[in-house]
Amino acid sequence: MSVRAAVVGLGWAGRELWLPRLRSHPDFDLVAVVDPDPAARAAVGAATGTPAHAAPDALDARSVDLAVVAVPNHLHTTVAAGLLGRGVSVFLEKPVCLSGAEADTLAEAERDGGVLLAGSAARHRADVRELAALLPELGRVRHVDLAWVRARGVPRAGGWFTRRSEAGGGALVDLGWHLVDTLTALLGPSPVRQAVGATSDDFLNTGAWSAAWRREQPAAAPTGDVEDTARGFLLREDGVSVSLRASWASHEATDLSLIRIEGSTGTAELRCTFGFSPNRQPESVLTLTREGTTRRLPVPAEPVGAEYGRQLDGVPALLADPAGRGRAVAEARTTVRLMERLYASARAGRDGPSEPVYQQTTSR
């Protein structure tokens, strides 16, 4: 029996990621779309023949099994909690929440309502899975390097993505959430004993560094106030150290996603490009290094974005698993606390004032 699905939010992610995949996936039946913009509703409704609503309160458990929520970050908790409370399960795009208080709200809504699932696709990539298969050959893991560095990829300057009041943060919230999720998928969860962070915004309000591939019109006067680059160093309770970098823009020629895992008996490294930017690495490269010898290993070729469809493959089973209730909120709570600590460290490093979660002031 197909999962009756709705897409809430018809911005880039809703239109480009989820609508086509839900429509083509055999396990889902697209039954509704939701967006406050009349033009967006009309365009998608006409193209798909799907009922279009102005607000998510039009959805309930009698007609919808799952709502894929892809609204601006500051609306995630409000929209998801309302749907969960009406018995509709929710697949929520990252970041799941922006504070511990929002995590509490989601946990309460899920307790007696629908099931909350968290969207984070990188762990479902074929090359990441091949990297995970190498872990037994590395001995005891000592250190991990994680990076997602775009050459030019700042979201629409002046749009909600670059306003901290609506996005909650910049590259760390956007790209860094994926990196932290991938780390957890590879090594398992572990409390973070120490966290040091730094942020900068050298490229943010310069249109030449924008993500042109998103086909969004730039604002007349860009006024973003988040970071375009975040760096962090973590020490986990299990003894593993982690360096992290998330950058919307850089002086690199192409976009690079890097995972390098150093162990007591070997080092594995994956170089690829997460996401949909066309400015990609030519191919995914996975290597294993031991005692001075580096060997390249085969990686299955797959279309760009295949990980998002693969993520949907597992959704019906997750919805049916009673043990899954509360899992997404617990993981999100851990991640949002880490984000808070990295931003707090970045502020302290600049002797800045204390601010709420994600309300950081980037260096100039």
mmCIF file of C-alpha atoms in Angstrom:
data_model
loop_
_atom_site.group_PDB
_atom_site.id
_atom_site.type_symbol
_atom_site.label_atom_id
_atom_site.label_comp_id
_atom_site.label_asym_id
_atom_site.label_seq_id
_atom_site.Cartn_x
_atom_site.Cartn_y
_atom_site.Cartn_z
ATOM 1 C CA MET A 1 0.000 0.000 0.000
ATOM 2 C CA SER A 2 1.432 3.373 -1.040
ATOM 3 C CA VAL A 3 2.312 6.076 1.463
ATOM 4 C CA ARG A 4 0.082 9.090 0.834
ATOM 5 C CA ALA A 5 2.531 11.995 0.813
ATOM 6 C CA ALA A 6 2.307 15.780 0.740
ATOM 7 C CA VAL A 7 5.064 18.334 0.134
ATOM 8 C CA VAL A 8 4.911 21.368 2.422
ATOM 9 C CA GLY A 9 7.024 24.200 1.030
ATOM 10 C CA LEU A 10 7.585 24.711 -2.705
ATOM 11 C CA GLY A 11 10.966 26.415 -2.650
ATOM 12 C CA TRP A 12 14.011 24.897 -4.316
ATOM 13 C CA ALA A 13 14.131 21.768 -2.117
ATOM 14 C CA GLY A 14 10.420 21.075 -2.360
ATOM 15 C CA ARG A 15 10.297 21.564 -6.140
ATOM 16 C CA GLU A 16 13.622 20.118 -7.222
ATOM 17 C CA LEU A 17 14.316 17.430 -4.631
ATOM 18 C CA TRP A 18 11.088 16.006 -3.338
ATOM 19 C CA LEU A 19 8.300 16.531 -5.861
ATOM 20 C CA PRO A 20 9.916 14.558 -8.707
ATOM 21 C CA ARG A 21 11.157 11.772 -6.420
ATOM 22 C CA LEU A 22 7.861 11.286 -4.639
ATOM 23 C CA ARG A 23 5.982 11.273 -7.950
ATOM 24 C CA SER A 24 8.262 8.637 -9.453
ATOM 25 C CA HIS A 25 8.736 6.403 -6.396
ATOM 26 C CA PRO A 26 6.540 3.271 -6.373
ATOM 27 C CA ASP A 27 6.034 3.401 -2.592
ATOM 28 C CA PHE A 28 4.523 6.906 -2.540
ATOM 29 C CA ASP A 29 1.420 8.620 -3.845
ATOM 30 C CA LEU A 30 1.630 12.421 -3.989
ATOM 31 C CA VAL A 31 -1.748 13.662 -2.759
ATOM 32 C CA ALA A 32 -1.182 17.342 -1.893
ATOM 33 C CA VAL A 33 1.217 20.295 -1.961
ATOM 34 C CA VAL A 34 1.264 23.285 0.369
ATOM 35 C CA ASP A 35 2.724 26.775 0.002
ATOM 36 C CA PRO A 36 1.530 30.261 0.977
ATOM 37 C CA ASP A 37 2.574 31.680 -2.415
ATOM 38 C CA PRO A 38 -0.398 31.561 -4.843
ATOM 39 C CA ALA A 39 1.899 31.523 -7.883
ATOM 40 C CA ALA A 40 3.886 28.552 -6.574
ATOM 41 C CA ARG A 41 0.684 26.656 -5.768
ATOM 42 C CA ALA A 42 -0.791 27.352 -9.167
ATOM 43 C CA ALA A 43 2.335 26.328 -11.057
ATOM 44 C CA VAL A 44 2.892 23.067 -9.181
ATOM 45 C CA GLY A 45 -0.803 22.222 -9.035
ATOM 46 C CA ALA A 46 -1.144 22.664 -12.789
ATOM 47 C CA ALA A 47 2.024 20.695 -13.544
ATOM 48 C CA THR A 48 1.191 17.753 -11.264
ATOM 49 C CA GLY A 49 -2.600 17.764 -11.079
ATOM 50 C CA THR A 50 -2.227 17.669 -7.307
ATOM 51 C CA PRO A 51 -4.495 19.577 -4.872
ATOM 52 C CA ALA A 52 -2.654 22.683 -3.631
ATOM 53 C CA HIS A 53 -3.290 24.322 -0.264
ATOM 54 C CA ALA A 54 -2.192 27.622 1.253
ATOM 55 C CA ALA A 55 -1.467 26.310 4.757
ATOM 56 C CA PRO A 56 -0.482 22.965 6.331
ATOM 57 C CA ASP A 57 -3.565 22.903 8.554
ATOM 58 C CA ALA A 58 -5.405 21.658 5.459
ATOM 59 C CA LEU A 59 -3.658 18.305 5.986
ATOM 60 C CA ASP A 60 -4.752 15.650 8.464
ATOM 61 C CA ALA A 61 -4.270 11.937 9.090
ATOM 62 C CA ARG A 62 -7.459 11.004 7.222
ATOM 63 C CA SER A 63 -5.952 11.978 3.870
ATOM 64 C CA VAL A 64 -2.165 12.148 4.370
ATOM 65 C CA ASP A 65 0.274 9.625 5.859
ATOM 66 C CA LEU A 66 3.471 11.656 5.507
ATOM 67 C CA ALA A 67 4.271 15.324 5.021
ATOM 68 C CA VAL A 68 7.690 16.188 3.583
ATOM 69 C CA VAL A 69 8.403 19.561 5.187
ATOM 70 C CA ALA A 70 10.806 21.818 3.268
ATOM 71 C CA VAL A 71 10.016 25.279 4.618
ATOM 72 C CA PRO A 72 12.510 27.929 5.841
ATOM 73 C CA ASN A 73 14.431 26.791 8.913
ATOM 74 C CA HIS A 74 12.705 29.037 11.445
ATOM 75 C CA LEU A 75 9.342 27.469 10.519
ATOM 76 C CA HIS A 76 10.468 23.829 10.843
ATOM 77 C CA THR A 77 9.334 23.302 14.413
ATOM 78 C CA THR A 78 6.031 25.201 14.120
ATOM 79 C CA VAL A 79 4.955 23.442 10.928
ATOM 80 C CA ALA A 80 6.185 19.978 11.934
ATOM 81 C CA ALA A 81 4.714 20.130 15.446
ATOM 82 C CA GLY A 82 1.328 21.155 14.068
ATOM 83 C CA LEU A 83 1.273 18.263 11.615
ATOM 84 C CA LEU A 84 2.501 15.734 14.181
ATOM 85 C CA GLY A 85 -0.190 16.873 16.599
ATOM 86 C CA ARG A 86 -2.839 16.121 13.967
ATOM 87 C CA GLY A 87 -1.483 12.605 13.533
ATOM 88 C CA VAL A 88 0.438 13.234 10.301
ATOM 89 C CA SER A 89 3.948 11.786 10.244
ATOM 90 C CA VAL A 90 6.622 14.232 9.120
ATOM 91 C CA PHE A 91 9.811 13.922 7.082
ATOM 92 C CA LEU A 92 11.613 17.099 8.094
ATOM 93 C CA GLU A 93 14.467 18.620 6.130
ATOM 94 C CA LYS A 94 17.582 19.532 8.092
ATOM 95 C CA PRO A 95 18.164 21.354 10.363
ATOM 96 C CA VAL A 96 15.473 19.556 12.345
ATOM 97 C CA CYS A 97 15.425 22.301 14.976
ATOM 98 C CA LEU A 98 17.337 25.403 16.004
ATOM 99 C CA SER A 99 17.423 25.037 19.798
ATOM 100 C CA GLY A 100 16.882 22.643 22.665
ATOM 101 C CA ALA A 101 13.516 24.280 23.321
ATOM 102 C CA GLU A 102 12.406 23.505 19.764
ATOM 103 C CA ALA A 103 13.553 19.902 20.246
ATOM 104 C CA ASP A 104 11.318 19.732 23.322
ATOM 105 C CA THR A 105 8.371 21.034 21.298
ATOM 106 C CA LEU A 106 8.883 18.397 18.611
ATOM 107 C CA ALA A 107 9.280 15.616 21.176
ATOM 108 C CA GLU A 108 6.002 16.574 22.834
ATOM 109 C CA ALA A 109 4.154 16.737 19.497
ATOM 110 C CA GLU A 110 5.520 13.352 18.421
ATOM 111 C CA ARG A 111 4.715 11.645 21.723
ATOM 112 C CA ASP A 112 1.004 11.356 20.992
ATOM 113 C CA GLY A 113 0.939 12.112 17.272
ATOM 114 C CA GLY A 114 2.677 11.142 14.074
ATOM 115 C CA VAL A 115 6.248 9.914 13.687
ATOM 116 C CA LEU A 116 9.083 12.369 13.003
ATOM 117 C CA LEU A 117 11.777 11.417 10.489
ATOM 118 C CA ALA A 118 14.830 13.562 9.770
ATOM 119 C CA GLY A 119 16.115 14.199 6.266
ATOM 120 C CA SER A 120 19.865 13.928 5.751
ATOM 121 C CA ALA A 121 20.935 12.233 2.560
ATOM 122 C CA ALA A 122 24.749 12.081 2.594
ATOM 123 C CA ARG A 123 24.887 8.884 4.649
ATOM 124 C CA HIS A 124 22.897 7.172 1.868
ATOM 125 C CA ARG A 125 25.450 7.851 -0.876
ATOM 126 C CA ALA A 126 27.023 4.766 -2.447
ATOM 127 C CA ASP A 127 30.547 6.145 -1.985
ATOM 128 C CA VAL A 128 29.945 6.873 1.706
ATOM 129 C CA ARG A 129 28.724 3.310 2.150
ATOM 130 C CA GLU A 130 31.884 2.008 0.515
ATOM 131 C CA LEU A 131 33.923 4.145 2.895
ATOM 132 C CA ALA A 132 31.990 2.716 5.842
ATOM 133 C CA ALA A 133 32.829 -0.807 4.665
ATOM 134 C CA LEU A 134 36.546 0.000 5.094
ATOM 135 C CA LEU A 135 36.276 0.845 8.791
ATOM 136 C CA PRO A 136 37.175 -2.672 10.028
ATOM 137 C CA GLU A 137 40.482 -2.385 8.147
ATOM 138 C CA LEU A 138 41.491 0.845 9.877
ATOM 139 C CA GLY A 139 41.934 -0.492 13.403
ATOM 140 C CA ARG A 140 41.072 1.960 16.140
ATOM 141 C CA VAL A 141 39.890 5.262 14.671
ATOM 142 C CA ARG A 142 41.962 8.189 15.924
ATOM 143 C CA HIS A 143 40.973 11.191 13.812
ATOM 144 C CA VAL A 144 38.454 12.265 11.151
ATOM 145 C CA ASP A 145 38.640 15.200 8.726
ATOM 146 C CA LEU A 146 35.269 16.356 7.402
ATOM 147 C CA ALA A 147 34.815 19.108 4.840
ATOM 148 C CA TRP A 148 32.208 20.391 2.401
ATOM 149 C CA VAL A 149 33.800 23.284 0.540
ATOM 150 C CA ARG A 150 32.073 24.974 -2.373
ATOM 151 C CA ALA A 151 33.951 27.086 -4.895
ATOM 152 C CA ARG A 152 30.968 29.390 -5.438
ATOM 153 C CA GLY A 153 27.813 28.389 -3.672
ATOM 154 C CA VAL A 154 26.372 31.086 -1.410
ATOM 155 C CA PRO A 155 22.565 30.784 -1.410
ATOM 156 C CA ARG A 156 20.635 33.798 -2.637
ATOM 157 C CA ALA A 157 22.206 36.696 -0.733
ATOM 158 C CA GLY A 158 19.552 38.622 1.129
ATOM 159 C CA GLY A 159 17.148 35.660 0.986
ATOM 160 C CA TRP A 160 16.084 33.729 4.078
ATOM 161 C CA PHE A 161 19.038 31.330 3.814
ATOM 162 C CA THR A 162 21.421 34.177 4.644
ATOM 163 C CA ARG A 163 19.336 35.830 7.390
ATOM 164 C CA ARG A 164 20.126 34.397 10.806
ATOM 165 C CA SER A 165 16.643 35.231 12.113
ATOM 166 C CA GLU A 166 15.181 32.775 9.590
ATOM 167 C CA ALA A 167 17.993 30.306 8.842
ATOM 168 C CA GLY A 168 19.446 30.069 12.349
ATOM 169 C CA GLY A 169 22.981 30.193 10.955
ATOM 170 C CA GLY A 170 24.923 29.925 7.745
ATOM 171 C CA ALA A 171 27.178 27.291 6.243
ATOM 172 C CA LEU A 172 27.535 25.416 9.541
ATOM 173 C CA VAL A 173 23.765 24.898 9.831
ATOM 174 C CA ASP A 174 23.331 24.194 6.127
ATOM 175 C CA LEU A 175 26.337 22.059 5.142
ATOM 176 C CA GLY A 176 27.725 21.239 8.576
ATOM 177 C CA TRP A 177 24.552 19.430 9.641
ATOM 178 C CA HIS A 178 25.161 16.925 6.831
ATOM 179 C CA LEU A 179 28.781 16.458 7.890
ATOM 180 C CA VAL A 180 27.895 15.819 11.530
ATOM 181 C CA ASP A 181 25.168 13.382 10.482
ATOM 182 C CA THR A 182 27.617 11.522 8.252
ATOM 183 C CA LEU A 183 30.131 11.303 11.086
ATOM 184 C CA THR A 184 27.479 9.752 13.340
ATOM 185 C CA ALA A 185 26.482 7.307 10.607
ATOM 186 C CA LEU A 186 30.105 6.205 10.175
ATOM 187 C CA LEU A 187 31.363 6.038 13.768
ATOM 188 C CA GLY A 188 28.196 5.965 15.829
ATOM 189 C CA PRO A 189 27.160 8.569 18.395
ATOM 190 C CA SER A 190 29.519 9.817 21.082
ATOM 191 C CA PRO A 191 29.326 12.846 23.379
ATOM 192 C CA VAL A 192 31.684 15.664 22.438
ATOM 193 C CA ARG A 193 34.071 16.520 25.245
ATOM 194 C CA GLN A 194 35.529 19.671 23.680
ATOM 195 C CA ALA A 195 34.441 21.864 20.764
ATOM 196 C CA VAL A 196 36.257 24.883 19.308
ATOM 197 C CA GLY A 197 34.829 26.877 16.410
ATOM 198 C CA ALA A 198 35.554 29.850 14.162
ATOM 199 C CA THR A 199 33.405 31.572 11.519
ATOM 200 C CA SER A 200 33.920 34.129 8.749
ATOM 201 C CA ASP A 201 31.888 35.883 6.025
ATOM 202 C CA ASP A 202 34.380 37.022 3.387
ATOM 203 C CA PHE A 203 32.192 36.001 0.431
ATOM 204 C CA LEU A 204 28.645 36.350 1.790
ATOM 205 C CA ASN A 205 27.407 39.602 0.303
ATOM 206 C CA THR A 206 29.408 39.537 -2.931
ATOM 207 C CA GLY A 207 27.169 38.338 -5.741
ATOM 208 C CA ALA A 208 30.031 36.759 -7.691
ATOM 209 C CA TRP A 209 30.179 33.947 -5.131
ATOM 210 C CA SER A 210 26.504 32.989 -5.309
ATOM 211 C CA ALA A 211 25.107 29.561 -6.134
ATOM 212 C CA ALA A 212 24.088 30.337 -9.716
ATOM 213 C CA TRP A 213 23.038 26.722 -10.255
ATOM 214 C CA ARG A 214 20.075 27.262 -7.891
ATOM 215 C CA ARG A 215 18.630 29.654 -10.495
ATOM 216 C CA GLU A 216 17.495 32.198 -7.900
ATOM 217 C CA GLN A 217 17.325 35.930 -8.532
ATOM 218 C CA PRO A 218 19.722 37.879 -6.292
ATOM 219 C CA ALA A 219 18.329 40.477 -3.921
ATOM 220 C CA ALA A 220 18.678 44.100 -4.998
ATOM 221 C CA ALA A 221 20.889 44.848 -1.979
ATOM 222 C CA PRO A 222 22.350 41.699 -0.372
ATOM 223 C CA THR A 223 22.179 41.931 3.415
ATOM 224 C CA GLY A 224 23.099 38.476 4.696
ATOM 225 C CA ASP A 225 24.283 38.323 8.327
ATOM 226 C CA VAL A 226 25.434 34.708 8.747
ATOM 227 C CA GLU A 227 28.759 32.988 8.151
ATOM 228 C CA ASP A 228 29.757 31.647 4.750
ATOM 229 C CA THR A 229 32.507 29.517 6.336
ATOM 230 C CA ALA A 230 32.730 27.663 9.637
ATOM 231 C CA ARG A 231 35.605 25.633 11.014
ATOM 232 C CA GLY A 232 35.600 23.453 14.086
ATOM 233 C CA PHE A 233 37.704 21.018 16.050
ATOM 234 C CA LEU A 234 36.028 18.399 18.233
ATOM 235 C CA LEU A 235 37.210 15.843 20.746
ATOM 236 C CA ARG A 236 34.731 13.043 21.339
ATOM 237 C CA GLU A 237 34.373 11.015 24.530
ATOM 238 C CA ASP A 238 35.517 7.924 22.617
ATOM 239 C CA GLY A 239 38.880 9.634 22.024
ATOM 240 C CA VAL A 240 38.353 10.447 18.329
ATOM 241 C CA SER A 241 39.345 13.959 17.264
ATOM 242 C CA VAL A 242 37.457 15.614 14.403
ATOM 243 C CA SER A 243 38.228 18.625 12.216
ATOM 244 C CA LEU A 244 35.252 20.118 10.402
ATOM 245 C CA ARG A 245 34.920 22.737 7.678
ATOM 246 C CA ALA A 246 31.763 23.941 5.967
ATOM 247 C CA SER A 247 32.103 26.640 3.300
ATOM 248 C CA TRP A 248 29.576 28.109 0.905
ATOM 249 C CA ALA A 249 32.421 29.737 -1.054
ATOM 250 C CA SER A 250 36.194 29.550 -1.309
ATOM 251 C CA HIS A 251 39.089 30.064 -3.701
ATOM 252 C CA GLU A 252 38.953 26.434 -4.837
ATOM 253 C CA ALA A 253 38.322 25.592 -8.495
ATOM 254 C CA THR A 254 35.645 22.954 -7.824
ATOM 255 C CA ASP A 255 33.351 21.894 -4.989
ATOM 256 C CA LEU A 256 34.900 19.273 -2.738
ATOM 257 C CA SER A 257 33.437 17.057 -0.033
ATOM 258 C CA LEU A 258 36.120 15.237 1.930
ATOM 259 C CA ILE A 259 36.014 12.491 4.546
ATOM 260 C CA ARG A 260 39.378 11.243 5.784
ATOM 261 C CA ILE A 261 39.452 8.646 8.562
ATOM 262 C CA GLU A 262 42.790 7.894 10.235
ATOM 263 C CA GLY A 263 43.069 4.676 12.199
ATOM 264 C CA SER A 264 45.759 2.715 13.989
ATOM 265 C CA THR A 265 46.247 0.353 11.021
ATOM 266 C CA GLY A 266 45.330 2.499 8.028
ATOM 267 C CA THR A 267 43.769 5.667 6.606
ATOM 268 C CA ALA A 268 40.750 5.824 4.297
ATOM 269 C CA GLU A 269 39.862 8.918 2.301
ATOM 270 C CA LEU A 270 36.847 9.815 0.164
ATOM 271 C CA ARG A 271 36.921 12.816 -2.160
ATOM 272 C CA CYS A 272 33.629 13.617 -3.892
ATOM 273 C CA THR A 273 30.975 16.329 -4.128
ATOM 274 C CA PHE A 274 27.843 16.260 -1.990
ATOM 275 C CA GLY A 275 24.688 17.936 -3.244
ATOM 276 C CA PHE A 276 23.689 19.176 -6.688
ATOM 277 C CA SER A 277 26.247 21.767 -7.715
ATOM 278 C CA PRO A 278 27.407 21.194 -11.318
ATOM 279 C CA ASN A 279 30.879 22.416 -10.329
ATOM 280 C CA ARG A 280 31.811 18.936 -9.154
ATOM 281 C CA GLN A 281 34.780 16.668 -8.694
ATOM 282 C CA PRO A 282 35.107 14.586 -11.883
ATOM 283 C CA GLU A 283 34.321 11.413 -9.917
ATOM 284 C CA SER A 284 34.318 10.008 -6.419
ATOM 285 C CA VAL A 285 37.773 8.811 -5.372
ATOM 286 C CA LEU A 286 38.163 6.376 -2.467
ATOM 287 C CA THR A 287 41.632 5.371 -1.254
ATOM 288 C CA LEU A 288 43.121 3.203 1.465
ATOM 289 C CA THR A 289 46.640 3.971 2.715
ATOM 290 C CA ARG A 290 48.781 1.575 4.742
ATOM 291 C CA GLU A 291 52.494 1.693 5.556
ATOM 292 C CA GLY A 292 53.319 4.179 2.827
ATOM 293 C CA THR A 293 51.232 2.548 0.087
ATOM 294 C CA THR A 294 48.009 4.097 -1.208
ATOM 295 C CA ARG A 295 45.548 1.955 -3.097
ATOM 296 C CA ARG A 296 42.547 3.323 -4.985
ATOM 297 C CA LEU A 297 39.359 1.311 -4.526
ATOM 298 C CA PRO A 298 36.354 1.040 -6.863
ATOM 299 C CA VAL A 299 33.268 3.130 -6.154
ATOM 300 C CA PRO A 300 29.880 2.448 -7.779
ATOM 301 C CA ALA A 301 28.861 5.171 -10.222
ATOM 302 C CA GLU A 302 25.436 6.678 -9.586
ATOM 303 C CA PRO A 303 23.426 9.665 -10.828
ATOM 304 C CA VAL A 304 23.685 12.962 -8.967
ATOM 305 C CA GLY A 305 21.074 12.971 -6.205
ATOM 306 C CA ALA A 306 20.580 9.200 -6.106
ATOM 307 C CA GLU A 307 20.992 9.324 -2.337
ATOM 308 C CA TYR A 308 17.717 11.231 -1.976
ATOM 309 C CA GLY A 309 15.734 8.501 -3.710
ATOM 310 C CA ARG A 310 17.584 5.889 -1.651
ATOM 311 C CA GLN A 311 16.574 7.786 1.471
ATOM 312 C CA LEU A 312 12.927 7.490 0.441
ATOM 313 C CA ASP A 313 13.349 3.736 -0.042
ATOM 314 C CA GLY A 314 13.663 3.264 3.706
ATOM 315 C CA VAL A 315 10.862 5.582 4.795
ATOM 316 C CA PRO A 316 7.930 3.084 4.804
ATOM 317 C CA ALA A 317 9.846 0.727 7.105
ATOM 318 C CA LEU A 318 10.807 3.605 9.404
ATOM 319 C CA LEU A 319 7.185 4.713 9.657
ATOM 320 C CA ALA A 320 6.174 1.184 10.646
ATOM 321 C CA ASP A 321 8.935 0.757 13.259
ATOM 322 C CA PRO A 322 7.631 1.523 16.779
ATOM 323 C CA ALA A 323 11.204 1.811 18.072
ATOM 324 C CA GLY A 324 11.836 4.736 15.755
ATOM 325 C CA ARG A 325 9.615 7.172 17.610
ATOM 326 C CA GLY A 326 11.786 9.794 19.302
ATOM 327 C CA ARG A 327 14.981 8.825 17.478
ATOM 328 C CA ALA A 328 15.099 11.836 15.136
ATOM 329 C CA VAL A 329 14.526 14.300 17.978
ATOM 330 C CA ALA A 330 17.228 12.694 20.116
ATOM 331 C CA GLU A 331 19.776 12.911 17.293
ATOM 332 C CA ALA A 332 18.740 16.474 16.453
ATOM 333 C CA ARG A 333 19.086 17.526 20.092
ATOM 334 C CA THR A 334 22.699 16.279 20.103
ATOM 335 C CA THR A 335 23.502 18.073 16.850
ATOM 336 C CA VAL A 336 21.908 21.378 17.834
ATOM 337 C CA ARG A 337 23.838 21.395 21.105
ATOM 338 C CA LEU A 338 27.055 20.896 19.158
ATOM 339 C CA MET A 339 26.143 23.789 16.846
ATOM 340 C CA GLU A 340 25.508 25.972 19.879
ATOM 341 C CA ARG A 341 28.916 25.132 21.301
ATOM 342 C CA LEU A 342 30.757 25.834 18.046
ATOM 343 C CA TYR A 343 29.036 29.176 17.611
ATOM 344 C CA ALA A 344 29.638 30.082 21.264
ATOM 345 C CA SER A 345 33.332 29.277 20.841
ATOM 346 C CA ALA A 346 33.490 31.428 17.697
ATOM 347 C CA ARG A 347 31.933 34.357 19.578
ATOM 348 C CA ALA A 348 34.247 33.915 22.535
ATOM 349 C CA GLY A 349 37.239 33.910 20.211
ATOM 350 C CA ARG A 350 36.206 37.376 19.024
ATOM 351 C CA ASP A 351 35.224 38.591 22.518
ATOM 352 C CA GLY A 352 31.713 39.104 21.205
ATOM 353 C CA PRO A 353 28.563 39.403 23.347
ATOM 354 C CA SER A 354 26.596 36.374 24.442
ATOM 355 C CA GLU A 355 23.700 35.668 22.044
ATOM 356 C CA PRO A 356 20.951 33.020 21.693
ATOM 357 C CA VAL A 357 21.475 29.831 19.714
ATOM 358 C CA TYR A 358 22.754 30.513 16.172
ATOM 359 C CA GLN A 359 22.479 34.284 16.609
ATOM 360 C CA GLN A 360 26.196 34.669 15.937
ATOM 361 C CA THR A 361 27.993 37.695 14.563
ATOM 362 C CA THR A 362 30.461 36.649 11.884
ATOM 363 C CA SER A 363 33.911 38.164 11.608
ATOM 364 C CA ARG A 364 34.486 40.872 9.033
#
